[in-house]
Amino acid sequence: MFQPQCPTRHLLDRIGTKWTSMAVKVLAEAAPGELRFSQLRQRMPGISQKMLSVTLRSLVRDGLVARRVEPTVPPRVFYRLTALGLSLDAPLAALRTWAEEHMPEIERNNHAHDAQEAD
Amino acid sequence: MFQPQCPTRHLLDRIGTKWTSMAVKVLAEAAPGELRFSQLRQRMPGISQKMLSVTLRSLVRDGLVARRVEPTVPPRVFYRLTALGLSLDAPLAALRTWAEEHMPEIERNNHAHDAQEAD
DNA sequence: CCGTATCCGTAGGGATACTG
DNA sequence: CAGTATCCCTACGGATACGG
C-alpha cells in the first residue's frame, strides 16, 4: 500500500490535477448524454482551452471518457463518460458532499489557527 | 459550484498533495490511538522529514489532526485524527477501494491507447 | 527526537498565438 | 470549432544542513 506503484497514489495524481474531477462531475451530470468541447468549456468556468484539451486527453487515455468526432466542417467533437468514468463519479460525489459539509469548519479552523500564532 | 471559492476545489488542493491522504489513512488505522512523528515516518515509506512536517502542519491547521507534545527531553510529539479527520477517512476509503479495483483497468487502457497512437 | 531553513529541479498550469 | 505550440511563472516537493 502506498508503494511507488500504489493504485491510490496514481489515482490521486490524476484527480488531484486541477480540472479532472470537475470534468468528471460535469460529464456525469450530462450522462448518458454527450457534451461538446465548447459545452464543457462553458460548464467549467475559468478553464483555458489548453487545460481542457490536456485534461480530456488524459481522461480519454485512462478510458474514463470516450471521444467521438463528427467529420463535418468544421468538426464537432463529443465527449461522454464511459462506464468506468461513471463508476468513479460515485466516490467523487461522496468527497464533494464531505467537502460541502465540512469545508466551512475547516475554514474556521484555519482562521482560528492563524489568529493563534499571531500572538 | 467549482467557483474559485468552491469547497471541493479547496479540498482537492489539500488531499491532492502527495502525502496528505496517506497520512490520514495511517492515522485512521491507528485511531483512536496516537502516533509519534517517527512512527508516522515509518508507516509512510519514502516521505522526507520535511514533507512529513509540512503535511502534518497543514492537517493540524485544518483541524483534521490534533498535536500533543510531551515536554520531556527530548520531546515526544503525538498526532491523532480529530473527529473531523476521521469523518474524512470514510470518503477517502471509498476512493481507495475504487482505485484498487479499477487502476489495473486504467493501466491497461493507458497501454492500449499508447500502442494505438504508435501506429 | 522533532523539527526548521535553504537550495534547487521539475512539472502543473496560465496567456497567447497559430492551424486544419 | 476544436484543438496544438510556445513561453513563462510558480509551487510542490526532494536533499541537505542546522537548531532546541
PDB file of C-alpha atoms (C1' of nucleotides) in Angstrom:
ATOM      1  CA  MET A   1       0.000   0.000   0.000  1.00  0.00           C
ATOM      2  CA  PHE A   2       1.196   3.450  -0.961  1.00  0.00           C
ATOM      3  CA  GLN A   3       4.271   1.956  -2.552  1.00  0.00           C
ATOM      4  CA  PRO A   4       5.584   3.781  -5.601  1.00  0.00           C
ATOM      5  CA  GLN A   5       3.178   1.539  -7.567  1.00  0.00           C
ATOM      6  CA  CYS A   6       0.303   2.212  -5.163  1.00  0.00           C
ATOM      7  CA  PRO A   7      -3.000   2.477  -7.054  1.00  0.00           C
ATOM      8  CA  THR A   8      -4.398   5.134  -4.738  1.00  0.00           C
ATOM      9  CA  ARG A   9      -1.323   7.297  -5.282  1.00  0.00           C
ATOM     10  CA  HIS A  10      -1.769   7.024  -9.022  1.00  0.00           C
ATOM     11  CA  LEU A  11      -5.449   7.842  -8.822  1.00  0.00           C
ATOM     12  CA  LEU A  12      -4.833  10.910  -6.697  1.00  0.00           C
ATOM     13  CA  ASP A  13      -2.133  12.049  -9.082  1.00  0.00           C
ATOM     14  CA  ARG A  14      -4.877  12.168 -11.678  1.00  0.00           C
ATOM     15  CA  ILE A  15      -7.917  13.526  -9.871  1.00  0.00           C
ATOM     16  CA  GLY A  16      -5.654  15.838  -7.878  1.00  0.00           C
ATOM     17  CA  THR A  17      -4.858  17.794 -11.020  1.00  0.00           C
ATOM     18  CA  LYS A  18      -6.807  20.980 -11.095  1.00  0.00           C
ATOM     19  CA  TRP A  19      -9.581  20.231 -13.563  1.00  0.00           C
ATOM     20  CA  THR A  20     -10.010  16.458 -13.744  1.00  0.00           C
ATOM     21  CA  SER A  21     -12.607  15.963 -11.034  1.00  0.00           C
ATOM     22  CA  MET A  22     -14.613  18.915 -12.310  1.00  0.00           C
ATOM     23  CA  ALA A  23     -14.684  17.441 -15.793  1.00  0.00           C
ATOM     24  CA  VAL A  24     -15.875  14.107 -14.433  1.00  0.00           C
ATOM     25  CA  LYS A  25     -18.624  15.815 -12.497  1.00  0.00           C
ATOM     26  CA  VAL A  26     -19.814  17.900 -15.443  1.00  0.00           C
ATOM     27  CA  LEU A  27     -19.837  14.875 -17.712  1.00  0.00           C
ATOM     28  CA  ALA A  28     -21.588  12.792 -15.056  1.00  0.00           C
ATOM     29  CA  GLU A  29     -24.366  15.377 -14.836  1.00  0.00           C
ATOM     30  CA  ALA A  30     -24.849  15.180 -18.582  1.00  0.00           C
ATOM     31  CA  ALA A  31     -24.704  11.357 -18.684  1.00  0.00           C
ATOM     32  CA  PRO A  32     -25.704   9.362 -20.535  1.00  0.00           C
ATOM     33  CA  GLY A  33     -25.696  12.283 -22.951  1.00  0.00           C
ATOM     34  CA  GLU A  34     -22.602  13.743 -24.569  1.00  0.00           C
ATOM     35  CA  LEU A  35     -21.081  17.197 -24.349  1.00  0.00           C
ATOM     36  CA  ARG A  36     -19.132  19.057 -26.977  1.00  0.00           C
ATOM     37  CA  PHE A  37     -15.785  20.694 -26.314  1.00  0.00           C
ATOM     38  CA  SER A  38     -17.336  24.146 -26.174  1.00  0.00           C
ATOM     39  CA  GLN A  39     -20.148  22.996 -23.916  1.00  0.00           C
ATOM     40  CA  LEU A  40     -17.618  21.603 -21.483  1.00  0.00           C
ATOM     41  CA  ARG A  41     -15.777  24.921 -21.504  1.00  0.00           C
ATOM     42  CA  GLN A  42     -18.962  26.767 -20.644  1.00  0.00           C
ATOM     43  CA  ARG A  43     -19.663  24.440 -17.727  1.00  0.00           C
ATOM     44  CA  MET A  44     -16.105  24.732 -16.378  1.00  0.00           C
ATOM     45  CA  PRO A  45     -15.665  28.429 -15.627  1.00  0.00           C
ATOM     46  CA  GLY A  46     -12.075  29.577 -15.642  1.00  0.00           C
ATOM     47  CA  ILE A  47     -10.562  26.709 -17.588  1.00  0.00           C
ATOM     48  CA  SER A  48      -8.340  27.564 -20.517  1.00  0.00           C
ATOM     49  CA  GLN A  49      -8.598  25.921 -23.904  1.00  0.00           C
ATOM     50  CA  LYS A  50      -5.254  24.298 -23.329  1.00  0.00           C
ATOM     51  CA  MET A  51      -6.098  22.773 -19.965  1.00  0.00           C
ATOM     52  CA  LEU A  52      -9.459  21.484 -21.151  1.00  0.00           C
ATOM     53  CA  SER A  53      -7.695  19.786 -24.027  1.00  0.00           C
ATOM     54  CA  VAL A  54      -4.978  18.341 -21.793  1.00  0.00           C
ATOM     55  CA  THR A  55      -7.493  17.168 -19.186  1.00  0.00           C
ATOM     56  CA  LEU A  56      -9.727  15.481 -21.713  1.00  0.00           C
ATOM     57  CA  ARG A  57      -6.816  13.773 -23.437  1.00  0.00           C
ATOM     58  CA  SER A  58      -5.712  12.335 -20.110  1.00  0.00           C
ATOM     59  CA  LEU A  59      -9.232  11.131 -19.303  1.00  0.00           C
ATOM     60  CA  VAL A  60      -9.564   9.503 -22.708  1.00  0.00           C
ATOM     61  CA  ARG A  61      -6.199   7.816 -22.282  1.00  0.00           C
ATOM     62  CA  ASP A  62      -7.346   6.429 -18.932  1.00  0.00           C
ATOM     63  CA  GLY A  63     -10.525   5.135 -20.527  1.00  0.00           C
ATOM     64  CA  LEU A  64     -12.719   7.263 -18.274  1.00  0.00           C
ATOM     65  CA  VAL A  65     -14.042   9.330 -21.166  1.00  0.00           C
ATOM     66  CA  ALA A  66     -14.972   8.419 -24.729  1.00  0.00           C
ATOM     67  CA  ARG A  67     -14.358  10.818 -27.598  1.00  0.00           C
ATOM     68  CA  ARG A  68     -16.447  10.889 -30.769  1.00  0.00           C
ATOM     69  CA  VAL A  69     -15.732  13.076 -33.793  1.00  0.00           C
ATOM     70  CA  GLU A  70     -18.335  14.066 -36.331  1.00  0.00           C
ATOM     71  CA  PRO A  71     -16.350  14.531 -39.544  1.00  0.00           C
ATOM     72  CA  THR A  72     -18.195  17.672 -40.602  1.00  0.00           C
ATOM     73  CA  VAL A  73     -16.657  21.025 -41.475  1.00  0.00           C
ATOM     74  CA  PRO A  74     -15.995  22.438 -39.002  1.00  0.00           C
ATOM     75  CA  PRO A  75     -15.719  19.241 -36.980  1.00  0.00           C
ATOM     76  CA  ARG A  76     -17.845  18.615 -33.911  1.00  0.00           C
ATOM     77  CA  VAL A  77     -16.371  16.572 -31.085  1.00  0.00           C
ATOM     78  CA  PHE A  78     -18.417  14.890 -28.379  1.00  0.00           C
ATOM     79  CA  TYR A  79     -17.324  13.578 -25.026  1.00  0.00           C
ATOM     80  CA  ARG A  80     -19.078  11.258 -22.619  1.00  0.00           C
ATOM     81  CA  LEU A  81     -18.152   9.256 -19.546  1.00  0.00           C
ATOM     82  CA  THR A  82     -17.514   5.557 -20.049  1.00  0.00           C
ATOM     83  CA  ALA A  83     -18.909   3.033 -17.566  1.00  0.00           C
ATOM     84  CA  LEU A  84     -15.566   3.260 -15.807  1.00  0.00           C
ATOM     85  CA  GLY A  85     -15.804   7.037 -15.635  1.00  0.00           C
ATOM     86  CA  LEU A  86     -19.332   6.852 -14.287  1.00  0.00           C
ATOM     87  CA  SER A  87     -18.246   4.431 -11.582  1.00  0.00           C
ATOM     88  CA  LEU A  88     -15.602   6.935 -10.470  1.00  0.00           C
ATOM     89  CA  ASP A  89     -18.199   9.641 -10.055  1.00  0.00           C
ATOM     90  CA  ALA A  90     -19.757   7.827  -7.087  1.00  0.00           C
ATOM     91  CA  PRO A  91     -16.761   8.062  -4.717  1.00  0.00           C
ATOM     92  CA  LEU A  92     -16.009  11.538  -6.070  1.00  0.00           C
ATOM     93  CA  ALA A  93     -19.545  12.607  -5.239  1.00  0.00           C
ATOM     94  CA  ALA A  94     -19.037  11.349  -1.696  1.00  0.00           C
ATOM     95  CA  LEU A  95     -15.959  13.512  -1.467  1.00  0.00           C
ATOM     96  CA  ARG A  96     -17.854  16.511  -2.812  1.00  0.00           C
ATOM     97  CA  THR A  97     -20.574  16.015  -0.235  1.00  0.00           C
ATOM     98  CA  TRP A  98     -17.986  15.834   2.518  1.00  0.00           C
ATOM     99  CA  ALA A  99     -16.351  18.999   1.202  1.00  0.00           C
ATOM    100  CA  GLU A 100     -19.574  20.953   1.116  1.00  0.00           C
ATOM    101  CA  GLU A 101     -20.471  19.849   4.626  1.00  0.00           C
ATOM    102  CA  HIS A 102     -17.117  20.365   6.266  1.00  0.00           C
ATOM    103  CA  MET A 103     -15.095  22.947   4.379  1.00  0.00           C
ATOM    104  CA  PRO A 104     -16.716  25.805   6.319  1.00  0.00           C
ATOM    105  CA  GLU A 105     -15.458  24.199   9.513  1.00  0.00           C
ATOM    106  CA  ILE A 106     -12.002  23.817   8.001  1.00  0.00           C
ATOM    107  CA  GLU A 107     -12.007  27.478   7.029  1.00  0.00           C
ATOM    108  CA  ARG A 108     -12.902  28.403  10.583  1.00  0.00           C
ATOM    109  CA  ASN A 109     -10.131  26.155  11.887  1.00  0.00           C
ATOM    110  CA  ASN A 110      -7.654  27.862   9.591  1.00  0.00           C
ATOM    111  CA  HIS A 111      -8.583  31.308  10.782  1.00  0.00           C
ATOM    112  CA  ALA A 112      -8.561  30.268  14.419  1.00  0.00           C
ATOM    113  CA  HIS A 113      -5.165  28.664  13.963  1.00  0.00           C
ATOM    114  CA  ASP A 114      -3.741  31.721  12.215  1.00  0.00           C
ATOM    115  CA  ALA A 115      -5.077  34.031  14.897  1.00  0.00           C
ATOM    116  CA  GLN A 116      -3.460  31.784  17.487  1.00  0.00           C
ATOM    117  CA  GLU A 117       0.038  32.023  16.070  1.00  0.00           C
ATOM    118  CA  ALA A 118      -0.266  35.776  15.661  1.00  0.00           C
ATOM    119  CA  ASP A 119       0.129  36.060  19.434  1.00  0.00           C
TER     120      ASP A 119
ATOM    121  CA  MET B   1     -20.036  25.074  -7.693  1.00  0.00           C
ATOM    122  CA  PHE B   2     -16.375  24.907  -8.646  1.00  0.00           C
ATOM    123  CA  GLN B   3     -16.100  28.657  -8.347  1.00  0.00           C
ATOM    124  CA  PRO B   4     -12.749  29.972  -7.129  1.00  0.00           C
ATOM    125  CA  GLN B   5     -14.247  29.585  -3.641  1.00  0.00           C
ATOM    126  CA  CYS B   6     -15.550  26.096  -4.376  1.00  0.00           C
ATOM    127  CA  PRO B   7     -15.225  23.804  -1.353  1.00  0.00           C
ATOM    128  CA  THR B   8     -14.458  20.723  -3.435  1.00  0.00           C
ATOM    129  CA  ARG B   9     -11.641  22.534  -5.208  1.00  0.00           C
ATOM    130  CA  HIS B  10     -10.165  23.516  -1.864  1.00  0.00           C
ATOM    131  CA  LEU B  11     -10.451  20.004  -0.520  1.00  0.00           C
ATOM    132  CA  LEU B  12      -8.764  18.503  -3.571  1.00  0.00           C
ATOM    133  CA  ASP B  13      -5.996  21.066  -3.322  1.00  0.00           C
ATOM    134  CA  ARG B  14      -5.303  19.538   0.058  1.00  0.00           C
ATOM    135  CA  ILE B  15      -5.758  15.817  -0.389  1.00  0.00           C
ATOM    136  CA  GLY B  16      -4.246  16.081  -3.857  1.00  0.00           C
ATOM    137  CA  THR B  17      -0.882  16.959  -2.333  1.00  0.00           C
ATOM    138  CA  LYS B  18       1.376  13.985  -2.353  1.00  0.00           C
ATOM    139  CA  TRP B  19       1.271  12.805   1.265  1.00  0.00           C
ATOM    140  CA  THR B  20      -1.924  14.127   2.835  1.00  0.00           C
ATOM    141  CA  SER B  21      -4.267  11.262   2.091  1.00  0.00           C
ATOM    142  CA  MET B  22      -1.642   8.743   3.125  1.00  0.00           C
ATOM    143  CA  ALA B  23      -1.196  10.487   6.457  1.00  0.00           C
ATOM    144  CA  VAL B  24      -4.954  10.461   7.030  1.00  0.00           C
ATOM    145  CA  LYS B  25      -5.113   6.773   6.241  1.00  0.00           C
ATOM    146  CA  VAL B  26      -2.201   5.860   8.511  1.00  0.00           C
ATOM    147  CA  LEU B  27      -3.654   7.893  11.368  1.00  0.00           C
ATOM    148  CA  ALA B  28      -7.112   6.435  10.760  1.00  0.00           C
ATOM    149  CA  GLU B  29      -5.706   2.925  11.094  1.00  0.00           C
ATOM    150  CA  ALA B  30      -4.167   3.854  14.413  1.00  0.00           C
ATOM    151  CA  ALA B  31      -7.289   5.666  15.681  1.00  0.00           C
ATOM    152  CA  PRO B  32      -8.293   6.306  18.326  1.00  0.00           C
ATOM    153  CA  GLY B  33      -4.664   5.865  19.326  1.00  0.00           C
ATOM    154  CA  GLU B  34      -1.916   8.359  18.653  1.00  0.00           C
ATOM    155  CA  LEU B  35       1.237   8.081  16.579  1.00  0.00           C
ATOM    156  CA  ARG B  36       4.545   9.766  17.151  1.00  0.00           C
ATOM    157  CA  PHE B  37       6.373  11.680  14.445  1.00  0.00           C
ATOM    158  CA  SER B  38       8.858   8.866  13.977  1.00  0.00           C
ATOM    159  CA  GLN B  39       6.137   6.229  13.889  1.00  0.00           C
ATOM    160  CA  LEU B  40       4.383   8.128  11.138  1.00  0.00           C
ATOM    161  CA  ARG B  41       7.618   8.262   9.174  1.00  0.00           C
ATOM    162  CA  GLN B  42       7.996   4.506   9.423  1.00  0.00           C
ATOM    163  CA  ARG B  43       4.474   3.947   8.167  1.00  0.00           C
ATOM    164  CA  MET B  44       4.884   6.346   5.228  1.00  0.00           C
ATOM    165  CA  PRO B  45       7.735   4.893   3.213  1.00  0.00           C
ATOM    166  CA  GLY B  46       9.573   7.416   1.092  1.00  0.00           C
ATOM    167  CA  ILE B  47       8.446  10.568   2.858  1.00  0.00           C
ATOM    168  CA  SER B  48      11.127  13.047   3.868  1.00  0.00           C
ATOM    169  CA  GLN B  49      11.319  14.666   7.273  1.00  0.00           C
ATOM    170  CA  LYS B  50      10.437  17.986   5.718  1.00  0.00           C
ATOM    171  CA  MET B  51       7.343  16.786   3.894  1.00  0.00           C
ATOM    172  CA  LEU B  52       6.024  14.911   6.911  1.00  0.00           C
ATOM    173  CA  SER B  53       6.405  18.089   8.928  1.00  0.00           C
ATOM    174  CA  VAL B  54       4.751  20.227   6.272  1.00  0.00           C
ATOM    175  CA  THR B  55       1.919  17.747   5.768  1.00  0.00           C
ATOM    176  CA  LEU B  56       1.192  17.449   9.471  1.00  0.00           C
ATOM    177  CA  ARG B  57       1.274  21.206   9.989  1.00  0.00           C
ATOM    178  CA  SER B  58      -1.277  21.624   7.241  1.00  0.00           C
ATOM    179  CA  LEU B  59      -3.522  18.931   8.716  1.00  0.00           C
ATOM    180  CA  VAL B  60      -3.313  20.487  12.165  1.00  0.00           C
ATOM    181  CA  ARG B  61      -4.147  23.892  10.714  1.00  0.00           C
ATOM    182  CA  ASP B  62      -7.208  22.399   9.028  1.00  0.00           C
ATOM    183  CA  GLY B  63      -8.274  20.829  12.307  1.00  0.00           C
ATOM    184  CA  LEU B  64      -8.081  17.324  10.848  1.00  0.00           C
ATOM    185  CA  VAL B  65      -5.261  16.290  13.161  1.00  0.00           C
ATOM    186  CA  ALA B  66      -4.521  17.101  16.800  1.00  0.00           C
ATOM    187  CA  ARG B  67      -0.953  17.543  18.021  1.00  0.00           C
ATOM    188  CA  ARG B  68       0.170  16.816  21.557  1.00  0.00           C
ATOM    189  CA  VAL B  69       3.645  17.493  22.919  1.00  0.00           C
ATOM    190  CA  GLU B  70       5.113  15.740  25.928  1.00  0.00           C
ATOM    191  CA  PRO B  71       7.531  18.282  27.377  1.00  0.00           C
ATOM    192  CA  THR B  72      10.252  15.757  28.072  1.00  0.00           C
ATOM    193  CA  VAL B  73      13.866  15.930  26.919  1.00  0.00           C
ATOM    194  CA  PRO B  74      13.988  15.068  24.130  1.00  0.00           C
ATOM    195  CA  PRO B  75      10.363  15.970  23.429  1.00  0.00           C
ATOM    196  CA  ARG B  76       7.879  13.386  22.227  1.00  0.00           C
ATOM    197  CA  VAL B  77       5.121  14.547  19.888  1.00  0.00           C
ATOM    198  CA  PHE B  78       1.897  12.648  19.286  1.00  0.00           C
ATOM    199  CA  TYR B  79      -0.593  13.010  16.485  1.00  0.00           C
ATOM    200  CA  ARG B  80      -4.125  11.720  16.164  1.00  0.00           C
ATOM    201  CA  LEU B  81      -7.090  12.329  13.877  1.00  0.00           C
ATOM    202  CA  THR B  82      -9.808  14.613  15.193  1.00  0.00           C
ATOM    203  CA  ALA B  83     -13.463  13.703  14.693  1.00  0.00           C
ATOM    204  CA  LEU B  84     -13.335  15.834  11.549  1.00  0.00           C
ATOM    205  CA  GLY B  85     -10.311  13.954  10.293  1.00  0.00           C
ATOM    206  CA  LEU B  86     -11.945  10.620  10.988  1.00  0.00           C
ATOM    207  CA  SER B  87     -15.031  11.659   9.068  1.00  0.00           C
ATOM    208  CA  LEU B  88     -12.846  12.431   6.057  1.00  0.00           C
ATOM    209  CA  ASP B  89     -11.393   8.951   6.105  1.00  0.00           C
ATOM    210  CA  ALA B  90     -14.725   7.438   5.056  1.00  0.00           C
ATOM    211  CA  PRO B  91     -14.953   9.069   1.603  1.00  0.00           C
ATOM    212  CA  LEU B  92     -11.200   8.644   1.173  1.00  0.00           C
ATOM    213  CA  ALA B  93     -11.556   4.935   1.882  1.00  0.00           C
ATOM    214  CA  ALA B  94     -14.214   4.736  -0.826  1.00  0.00           C
ATOM    215  CA  LEU B  95     -11.767   6.326  -3.228  1.00  0.00           C
ATOM    216  CA  ARG B  96      -9.035   3.875  -2.202  1.00  0.00           C
ATOM    217  CA  THR B  97     -11.379   0.966  -2.816  1.00  0.00           C
ATOM    218  CA  TRP B  98     -12.238   2.299  -6.236  1.00  0.00           C
ATOM    219  CA  ALA B  99      -8.554   2.757  -7.019  1.00  0.00           C
ATOM    220  CA  GLU B 100      -7.646  -0.772  -6.023  1.00  0.00           C
ATOM    221  CA  GLU B 101     -10.484  -2.196  -8.081  1.00  0.00           C
ATOM    222  CA  HIS B 102     -10.056  -0.127 -11.204  1.00  0.00           C
ATOM    223  CA  MET B 103      -6.485   1.083 -11.513  1.00  0.00           C
ATOM    224  CA  PRO B 104      -5.410  -2.149 -13.237  1.00  0.00           C
ATOM    225  CA  GLU B 105      -8.018  -1.453 -15.902  1.00  0.00           C
ATOM    226  CA  ILE B 106      -6.778   2.129 -16.235  1.00  0.00           C
ATOM    227  CA  GLU B 107      -3.234   0.874 -16.675  1.00  0.00           C
ATOM    228  CA  ARG B 108      -4.417  -1.453 -19.420  1.00  0.00           C
ATOM    229  CA  ASN B 109      -6.289   1.423 -21.065  1.00  0.00           C
ATOM    230  CA  ASN B 110      -3.141   3.536 -20.988  1.00  0.00           C
ATOM    231  CA  HIS B 111      -1.044   0.882 -22.655  1.00  0.00           C
ATOM    232  CA  ALA B 112      -3.704   0.139 -25.258  1.00  0.00           C
ATOM    233  CA  HIS B 113      -4.024   3.851 -26.007  1.00  0.00           C
ATOM    234  CA  ASP B 114      -0.262   4.318 -26.310  1.00  0.00           C
ATOM    235  CA  ALA B 115       0.047   1.312 -28.586  1.00  0.00           C
ATOM    236  CA  GLN B 116      -2.728   2.774 -30.742  1.00  0.00           C
ATOM    237  CA  GLU B 117      -1.018   6.090 -31.399  1.00  0.00           C
ATOM    238  CA  ALA B 118       2.273   4.349 -32.130  1.00  0.00           C
ATOM    239  CA  ASP B 119       0.774   3.289 -35.450  1.00  0.00           C
TER     240      ASP B 119
ATOM    241  C1'  DC C   1      13.741  13.417  18.872  1.00  0.00           C
ATOM    242  C1'  DC C   2      11.420  16.654  16.313  1.00  0.00           C
ATOM    243  C1'  DG C   3      11.535  19.694  13.781  1.00  0.00           C
ATOM    244  C1'  DT C   4      13.032  24.388  10.596  1.00  0.00           C
ATOM    245  C1'  DA C   5      15.851  26.758   6.853  1.00  0.00           C
ATOM    246  C1'  DT C   6      17.808  26.767   2.460  1.00  0.00           C
ATOM    247  C1'  DC C   7      18.706  25.471  -2.143  1.00  0.00           C
ATOM    248  C1'  DC C   8      17.055  23.836  -6.297  1.00  0.00           C
ATOM    249  C1'  DG C   9      14.969  20.753 -10.105  1.00  0.00           C
ATOM    250  C1'  DT C  10      10.815  19.770 -12.158  1.00  0.00           C
ATOM    251  C1'  DA C  11       6.013  19.692 -13.521  1.00  0.00           C
ATOM    252  C1'  DG C  12       1.428  21.973 -13.419  1.00  0.00           C
ATOM    253  C1'  DG C  13      -0.906  25.233 -15.489  1.00  0.00           C
ATOM    254  C1'  DG C  14      -1.995  30.269 -17.312  1.00  0.00           C
ATOM    255  C1'  DA C  15      -1.669  33.577 -21.530  1.00  0.00           C
ATOM    256  C1'  DT C  16      -1.231  33.974 -26.047  1.00  0.00           C
ATOM    257  C1'  DA C  17      -0.838  32.935 -30.843  1.00  0.00           C
ATOM    258  C1'  DC C  18      -1.410  29.820 -34.521  1.00  0.00           C
ATOM    259  C1'  DT C  19      -3.615  25.620 -37.603  1.00  0.00           C
ATOM    260  C1'  DG C  20      -6.959  22.167 -40.137  1.00  0.00           C
TER     261       DG C  20
ATOM    262  C1'  DC D   1     -14.915  24.613 -33.870  1.00  0.00           C
ATOM    263  C1'  DA D   2     -11.514  22.214 -31.729  1.00  0.00           C
ATOM    264  C1'  DG D   3      -7.588  21.867 -30.970  1.00  0.00           C
ATOM    265  C1'  DT D   4      -1.738  22.420 -30.810  1.00  0.00           C
ATOM    266  C1'  DA D   5       2.598  25.081 -29.878  1.00  0.00           C
ATOM    267  C1'  DT D   6       5.233  28.183 -27.245  1.00  0.00           C
ATOM    268  C1'  DC D   7       6.652  30.910 -23.375  1.00  0.00           C
ATOM    269  C1'  DC D   8       6.942  31.550 -18.723  1.00  0.00           C
ATOM    270  C1'  DC D   9       5.922  31.723 -13.810  1.00  0.00           C
ATOM    271  C1'  DT D  10       5.043  29.426  -9.617  1.00  0.00           C
ATOM    272  C1'  DA D  11       4.514  25.944  -6.139  1.00  0.00           C
ATOM    273  C1'  DC D  12       5.369  21.137  -4.877  1.00  0.00           C
ATOM    274  C1'  DG D  13       8.493  18.539  -3.053  1.00  0.00           C
ATOM    275  C1'  DG D  14      13.401  16.173  -2.638  1.00  0.00           C
ATOM    276  C1'  DA D  15      18.229  16.658  -0.461  1.00  0.00           C
ATOM    277  C1'  DT D  16      20.815  18.524   2.765  1.00  0.00           C
ATOM    278  C1'  DA D  17      22.236  21.002   6.769  1.00  0.00           C
ATOM    279  C1'  DC D  18      21.262  23.122  11.040  1.00  0.00           C
ATOM    280  C1'  DG D  19      18.657  24.223  15.784  1.00  0.00           C
ATOM    281  C1'  DG D  20      16.015  23.473  20.614  1.00  0.00           C
TER     282       DG D  20
END
